[in-house]
Coordinates of C-alpha atoms in Angstrom, one line a residue:
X175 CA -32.8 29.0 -34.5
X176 CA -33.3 25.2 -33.5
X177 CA -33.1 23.4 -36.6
X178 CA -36.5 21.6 -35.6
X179 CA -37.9 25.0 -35.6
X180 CA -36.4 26.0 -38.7
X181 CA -37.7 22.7 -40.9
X182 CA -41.6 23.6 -39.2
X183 CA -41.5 27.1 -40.9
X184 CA -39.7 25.5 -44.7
X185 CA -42.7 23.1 -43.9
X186 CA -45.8 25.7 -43.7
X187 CA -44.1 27.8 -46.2
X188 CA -44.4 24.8 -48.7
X189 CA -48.2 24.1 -47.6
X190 CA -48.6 27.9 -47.9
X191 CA -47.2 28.0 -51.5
X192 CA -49.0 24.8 -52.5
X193 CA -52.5 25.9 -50.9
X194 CA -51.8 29.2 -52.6
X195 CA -52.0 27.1 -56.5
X196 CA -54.6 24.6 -55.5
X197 CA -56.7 26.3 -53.1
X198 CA -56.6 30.4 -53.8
X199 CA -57.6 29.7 -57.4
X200 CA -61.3 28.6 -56.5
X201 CA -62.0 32.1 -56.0
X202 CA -61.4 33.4 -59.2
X203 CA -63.1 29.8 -60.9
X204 CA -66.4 32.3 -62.2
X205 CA -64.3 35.2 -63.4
X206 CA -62.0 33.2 -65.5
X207 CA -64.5 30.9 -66.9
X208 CA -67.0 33.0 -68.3
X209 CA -64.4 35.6 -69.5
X210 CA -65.1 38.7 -67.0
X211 CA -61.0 38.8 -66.4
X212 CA -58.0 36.6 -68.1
X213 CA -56.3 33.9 -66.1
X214 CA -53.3 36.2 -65.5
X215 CA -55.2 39.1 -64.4
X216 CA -57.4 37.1 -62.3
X217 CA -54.3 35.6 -60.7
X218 CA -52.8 39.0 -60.0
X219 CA -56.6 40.1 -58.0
X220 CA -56.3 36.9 -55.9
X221 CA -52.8 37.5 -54.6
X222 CA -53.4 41.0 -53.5
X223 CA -56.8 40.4 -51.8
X224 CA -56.0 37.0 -50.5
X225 CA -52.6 39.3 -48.6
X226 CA -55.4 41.8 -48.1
X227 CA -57.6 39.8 -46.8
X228 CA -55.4 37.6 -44.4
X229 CA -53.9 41.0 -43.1
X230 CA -57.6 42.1 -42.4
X231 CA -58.1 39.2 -40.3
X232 CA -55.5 39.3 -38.0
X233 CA -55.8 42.6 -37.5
X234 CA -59.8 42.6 -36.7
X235 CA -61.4 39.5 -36.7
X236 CA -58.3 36.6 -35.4
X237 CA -61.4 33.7 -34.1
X238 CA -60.2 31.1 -36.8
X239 CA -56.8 31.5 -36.1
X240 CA -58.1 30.7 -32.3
X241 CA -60.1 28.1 -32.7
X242 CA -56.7 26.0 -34.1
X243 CA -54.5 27.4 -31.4
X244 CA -57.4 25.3 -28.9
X245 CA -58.0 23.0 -31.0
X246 CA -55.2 20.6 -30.1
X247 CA -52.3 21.1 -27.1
X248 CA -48.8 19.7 -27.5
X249 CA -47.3 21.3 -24.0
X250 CA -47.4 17.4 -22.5
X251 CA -44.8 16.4 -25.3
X252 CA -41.8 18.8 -24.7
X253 CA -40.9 20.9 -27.2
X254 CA -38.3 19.3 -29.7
X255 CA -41.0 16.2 -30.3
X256 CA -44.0 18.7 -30.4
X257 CA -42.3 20.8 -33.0
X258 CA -41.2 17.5 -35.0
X259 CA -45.1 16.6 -34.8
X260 CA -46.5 19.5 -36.3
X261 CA -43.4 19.7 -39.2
X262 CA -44.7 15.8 -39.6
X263 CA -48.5 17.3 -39.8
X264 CA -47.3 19.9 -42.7
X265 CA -45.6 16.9 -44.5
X266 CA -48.9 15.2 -45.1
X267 CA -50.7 18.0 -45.8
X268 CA -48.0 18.6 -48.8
X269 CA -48.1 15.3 -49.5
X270 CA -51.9 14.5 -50.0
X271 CA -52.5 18.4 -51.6
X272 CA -49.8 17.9 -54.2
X273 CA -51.6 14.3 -55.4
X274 CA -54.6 15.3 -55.4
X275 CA -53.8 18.2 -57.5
X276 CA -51.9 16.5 -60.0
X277 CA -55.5 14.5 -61.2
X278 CA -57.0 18.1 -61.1
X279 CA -59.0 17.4 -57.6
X280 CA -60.1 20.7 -55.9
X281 CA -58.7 19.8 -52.0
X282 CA -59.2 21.3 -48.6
X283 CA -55.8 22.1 -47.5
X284 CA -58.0 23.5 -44.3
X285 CA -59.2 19.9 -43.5
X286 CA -56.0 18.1 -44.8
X287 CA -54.3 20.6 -42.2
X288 CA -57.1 20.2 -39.1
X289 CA -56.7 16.3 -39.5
X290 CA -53.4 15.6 -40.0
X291 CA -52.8 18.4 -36.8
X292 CA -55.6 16.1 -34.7
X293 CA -53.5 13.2 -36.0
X294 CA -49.9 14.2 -34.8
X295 CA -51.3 15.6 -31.5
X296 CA -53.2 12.2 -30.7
X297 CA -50.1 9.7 -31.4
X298 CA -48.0 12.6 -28.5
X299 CA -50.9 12.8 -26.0
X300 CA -53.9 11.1 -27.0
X301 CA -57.3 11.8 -27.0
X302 CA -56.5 14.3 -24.6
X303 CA -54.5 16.5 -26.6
X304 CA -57.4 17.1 -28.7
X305 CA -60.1 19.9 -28.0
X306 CA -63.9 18.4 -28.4
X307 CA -64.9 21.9 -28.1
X308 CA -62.9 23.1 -30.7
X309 CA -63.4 20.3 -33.4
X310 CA -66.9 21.1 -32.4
X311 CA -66.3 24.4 -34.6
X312 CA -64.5 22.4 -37.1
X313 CA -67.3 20.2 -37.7
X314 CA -70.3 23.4 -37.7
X315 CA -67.8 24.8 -40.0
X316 CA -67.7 21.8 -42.6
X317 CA -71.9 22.3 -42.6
X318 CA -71.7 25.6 -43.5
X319 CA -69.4 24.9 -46.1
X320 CA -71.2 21.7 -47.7
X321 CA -74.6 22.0 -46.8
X322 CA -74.6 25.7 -46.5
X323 CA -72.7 26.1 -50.3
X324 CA -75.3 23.7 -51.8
X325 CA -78.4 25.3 -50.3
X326 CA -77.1 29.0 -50.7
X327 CA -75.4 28.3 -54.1
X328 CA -79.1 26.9 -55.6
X329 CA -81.3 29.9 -54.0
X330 CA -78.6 32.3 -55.3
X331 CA -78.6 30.9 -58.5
X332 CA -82.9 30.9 -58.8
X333 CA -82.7 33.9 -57.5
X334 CA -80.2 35.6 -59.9
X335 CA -81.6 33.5 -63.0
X336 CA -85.2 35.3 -62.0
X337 CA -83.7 38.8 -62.5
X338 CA -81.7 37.8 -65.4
X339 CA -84.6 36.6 -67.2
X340 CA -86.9 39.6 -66.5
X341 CA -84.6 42.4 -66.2
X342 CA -81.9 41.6 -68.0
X343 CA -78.0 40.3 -66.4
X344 CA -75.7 41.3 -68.9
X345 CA -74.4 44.8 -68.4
X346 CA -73.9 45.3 -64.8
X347 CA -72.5 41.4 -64.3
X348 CA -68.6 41.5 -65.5
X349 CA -68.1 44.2 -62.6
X350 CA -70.0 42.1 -59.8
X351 CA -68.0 39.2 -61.3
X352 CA -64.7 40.9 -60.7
X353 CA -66.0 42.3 -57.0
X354 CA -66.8 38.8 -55.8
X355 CA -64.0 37.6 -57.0
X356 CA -62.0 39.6 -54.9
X357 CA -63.7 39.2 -52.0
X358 CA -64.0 35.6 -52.4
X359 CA -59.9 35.8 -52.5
X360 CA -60.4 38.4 -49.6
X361 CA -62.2 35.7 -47.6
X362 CA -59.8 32.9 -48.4
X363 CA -56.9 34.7 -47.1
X364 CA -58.7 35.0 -44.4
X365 CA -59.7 31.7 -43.9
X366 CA -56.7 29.8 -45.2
X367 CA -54.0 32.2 -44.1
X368 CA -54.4 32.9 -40.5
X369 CA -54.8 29.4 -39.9
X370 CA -51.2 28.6 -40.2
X371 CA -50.2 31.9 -39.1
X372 CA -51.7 29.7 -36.3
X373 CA -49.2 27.0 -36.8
X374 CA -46.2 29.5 -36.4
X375 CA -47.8 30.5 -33.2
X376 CA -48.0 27.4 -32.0
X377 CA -44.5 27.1 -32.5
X378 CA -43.3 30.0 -31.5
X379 CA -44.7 29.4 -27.7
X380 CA -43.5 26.0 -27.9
X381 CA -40.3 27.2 -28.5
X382 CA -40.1 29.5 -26.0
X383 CA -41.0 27.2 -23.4
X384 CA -44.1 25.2 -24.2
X385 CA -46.8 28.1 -23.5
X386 CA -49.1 29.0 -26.4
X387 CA -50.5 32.6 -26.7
X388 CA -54.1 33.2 -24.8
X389 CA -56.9 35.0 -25.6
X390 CA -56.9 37.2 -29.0
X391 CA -53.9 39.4 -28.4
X392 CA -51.7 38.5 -31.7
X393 CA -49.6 41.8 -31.2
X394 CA -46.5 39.6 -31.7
X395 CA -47.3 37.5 -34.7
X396 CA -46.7 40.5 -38.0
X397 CA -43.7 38.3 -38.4
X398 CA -45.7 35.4 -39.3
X399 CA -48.6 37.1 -40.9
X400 CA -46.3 38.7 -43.3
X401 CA -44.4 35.3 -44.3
X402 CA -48.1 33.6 -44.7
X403 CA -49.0 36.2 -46.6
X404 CA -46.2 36.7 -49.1
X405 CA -46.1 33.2 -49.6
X406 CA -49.6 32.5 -50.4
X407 CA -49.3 35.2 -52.9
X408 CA -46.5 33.6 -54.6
X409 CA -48.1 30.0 -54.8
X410 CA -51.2 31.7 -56.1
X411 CA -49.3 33.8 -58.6
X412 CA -47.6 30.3 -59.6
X413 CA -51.2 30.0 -61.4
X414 CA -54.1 27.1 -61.2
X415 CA -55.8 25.8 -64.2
X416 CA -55.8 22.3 -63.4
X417 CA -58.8 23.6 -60.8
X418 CA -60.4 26.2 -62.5
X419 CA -61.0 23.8 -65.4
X420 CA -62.2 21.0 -63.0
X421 CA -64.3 23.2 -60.7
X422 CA -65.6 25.3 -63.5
X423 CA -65.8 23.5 -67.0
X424 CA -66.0 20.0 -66.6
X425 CA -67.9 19.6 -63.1
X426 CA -70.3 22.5 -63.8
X427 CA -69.6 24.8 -66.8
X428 CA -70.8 28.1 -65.2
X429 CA -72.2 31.1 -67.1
X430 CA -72.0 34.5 -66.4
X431 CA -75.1 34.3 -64.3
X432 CA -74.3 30.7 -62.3
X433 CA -71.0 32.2 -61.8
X434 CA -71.8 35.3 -59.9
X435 CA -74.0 33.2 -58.3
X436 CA -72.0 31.2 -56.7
X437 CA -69.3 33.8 -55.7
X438 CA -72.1 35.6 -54.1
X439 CA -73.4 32.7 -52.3
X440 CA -69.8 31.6 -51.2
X441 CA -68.4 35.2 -50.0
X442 CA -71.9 35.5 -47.6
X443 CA -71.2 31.8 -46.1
X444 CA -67.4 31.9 -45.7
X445 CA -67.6 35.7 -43.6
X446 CA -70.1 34.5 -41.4
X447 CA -67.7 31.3 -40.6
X448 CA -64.8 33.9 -40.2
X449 CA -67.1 36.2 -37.7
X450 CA -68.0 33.3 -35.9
X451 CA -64.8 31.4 -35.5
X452 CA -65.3 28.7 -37.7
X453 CA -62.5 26.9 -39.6
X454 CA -64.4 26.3 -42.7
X455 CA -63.0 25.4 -46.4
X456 CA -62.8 27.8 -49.4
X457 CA -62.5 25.1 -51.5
X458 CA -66.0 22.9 -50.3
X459 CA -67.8 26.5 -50.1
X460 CA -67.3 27.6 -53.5
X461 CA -67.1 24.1 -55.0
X462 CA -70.7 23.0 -53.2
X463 CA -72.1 27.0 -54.4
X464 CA -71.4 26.1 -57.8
X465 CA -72.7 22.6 -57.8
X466 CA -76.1 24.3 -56.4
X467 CA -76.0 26.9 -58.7
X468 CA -75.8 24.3 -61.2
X469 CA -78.8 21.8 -59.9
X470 CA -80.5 25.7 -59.8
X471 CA -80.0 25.7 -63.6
X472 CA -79.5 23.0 -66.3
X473 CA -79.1 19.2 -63.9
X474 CA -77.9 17.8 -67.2
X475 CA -74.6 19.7 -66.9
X476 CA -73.3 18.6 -64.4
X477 CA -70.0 16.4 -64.8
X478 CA -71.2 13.1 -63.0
X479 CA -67.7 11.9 -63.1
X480 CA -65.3 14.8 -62.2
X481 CA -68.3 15.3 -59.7
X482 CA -67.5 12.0 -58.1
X483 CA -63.7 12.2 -57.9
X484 CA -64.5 15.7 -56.0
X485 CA -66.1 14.0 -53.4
X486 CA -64.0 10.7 -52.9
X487 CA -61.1 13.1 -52.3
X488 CA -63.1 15.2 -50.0
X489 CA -64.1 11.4 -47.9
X490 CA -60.7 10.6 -48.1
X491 CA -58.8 13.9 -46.9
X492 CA -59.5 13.5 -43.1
X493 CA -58.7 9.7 -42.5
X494 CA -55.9 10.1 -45.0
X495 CA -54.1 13.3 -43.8
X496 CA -55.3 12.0 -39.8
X497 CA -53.7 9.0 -40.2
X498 CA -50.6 10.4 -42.3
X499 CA -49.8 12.7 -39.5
X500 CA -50.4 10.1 -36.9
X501 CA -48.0 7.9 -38.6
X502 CA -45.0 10.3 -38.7
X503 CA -45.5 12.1 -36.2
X504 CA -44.9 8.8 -33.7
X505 CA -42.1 7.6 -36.2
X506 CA -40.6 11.2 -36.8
X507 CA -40.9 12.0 -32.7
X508 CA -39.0 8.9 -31.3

């Protein structure tokens, strides 16, 4: 195995295992914070379904994973210097994910990864390496996640306060809390994983000879699905407080009702972007459902400030991570 090769996969591992304690813990944010499961056993849910659900995926439903392989084409570059682009692209990625979680900042790895990708690919080929097409599915997909998490997050969240208030919430909502939860991990795995199940396609046809895998036929990729998937289980497993705390105390402190609500609103957004074939974020679906649960409820909760360093991250993640792996991906190719 070409020790190009070998570095790409260490590379994706490490954003794996990083997106895996940063990332996969927004889907358990409600459960843990209103007490419907403990931090270690909410942990333990994500890992499975987020294997489960990545499994699911490429199995049934591989669009997302698609939709990246189009996105950008490295066959102009030869193979060494397209495989040392892309292991440059997974540097930054690390690189900006790790920061940002060390102040407690809920990131996309999925745009850090689609930028910094676009990036390496334009400073080998150019604008023409890049698919308009397919960042047109990028950019439908960060709507649904922002706009469509707000929106869905706030109706959810009237909606679920109306029943609460004339029905009563209490006794059925620790075992919706606990569904949602998994199926919000479900839906990450989904998401996250098969999109750099995407990157070890990429480089597997690269390395055999610069020709990427067409159409949806993903027969030979179990190898990567499994690695993708064990490793996002670990990094989850490895635990994520840091964003549960920012997501779910200090930027909105979520009850039991809020909570499910924006689980609710997040799982219904994030598998229409996975039926359609749209790369969108975990982390800006559930983050932007629990802000609009929270302008559903009490405004004056709201953290202003952790609120604010949320979205200067978010501004900053696809110039950074574009113009990170543009960087080193001309330094590290030549």
């Amino acid at each position: 195995m070409p020790f190009s090769y070998s570095l790409l996969v260490l590379l994706v591992a490490g954003v794996l295992f990083v997106n895996g304690f940063t990332d996969a813990p927004n889907a358990i944010t409600s459960a843990v914070c209103t007490g419907a499961l403990r931090f270690g056993s909410a942990v333990l849910l994500a890992a499975a379904c987020n294997t489960a659900g990545l499994l699911f995926s490429w199995r049934f439903a591989p669009m997302v994973q698609n939709t990246l392989l189009e996105m950008v084409d490295f066959t102009g570059a030869g193979s060494r210097a397209a495989m040392t682009a892309i292991a440059a692209a997974m540097a930054a990625v690390v690189l900006f994910s790790v920061g940002a979680w060390a102040f407690g900042i809920p990131t996309s790895e999925s745009h850090a990864l689609i930028a910094a990708l676009t990036g390496a690919a334009a400073a080998l080929g150019g604008s023409r390496a890049v698919s308009r097409a397919a960042w047109g599915k990028v950019l439908a997909g960060l709507l649904l996640s922002s706009a469509g998490g707000l929106a869905a997050g706030f109706f959810m969240g009237r909606l679920l306060r109306r029943w609460n208030n004339t029905s009563g919430f209490r006794s059925p909502v620790r075992g919706l809390q606990i569904l949602t939860a998994g199926g919000l991990s479900a839906l990450h795995g989904a998401q996250d994983g098969l999109k750099f199940v995407a990157i070890l396609v990429m480089a597997d046809g690269l390395r055999m000879g610069g020709r990427l895998p067409e159409g949806v036929d993903l027969s030979g990729s179990a190898a990567a699905v499994l690695l993708c998937a064990a490793v996002m289980a670990a990094g989850t497993l490895a635990g994520g407080k840091r964003i549960i705390d920012a997501v779910g105390r200090r930027m909105v402190r979520l009850d039991a009702c809020s909570g499910t609500a924006s689980d609710l609103a997040a799982c219904l957004l994030l598998f229409a972007a996975t039926a359609w074939g749209f790369p969108a974020s975990t982390t800006h679906t559930k983050t932007c459902a629990v802000l609009g649960t929270g302008l559903a409820g009490n405004r004056q909760e709201i953290g202003l400030r952790t609120l604010g360093g949320i979205l200067f991250a978010w501004a900053l993640t696809f110039p950074a991570c574009g113009l990170l792996g543009f960087l080193a991906a001309r330094l590290l190719a030549r």
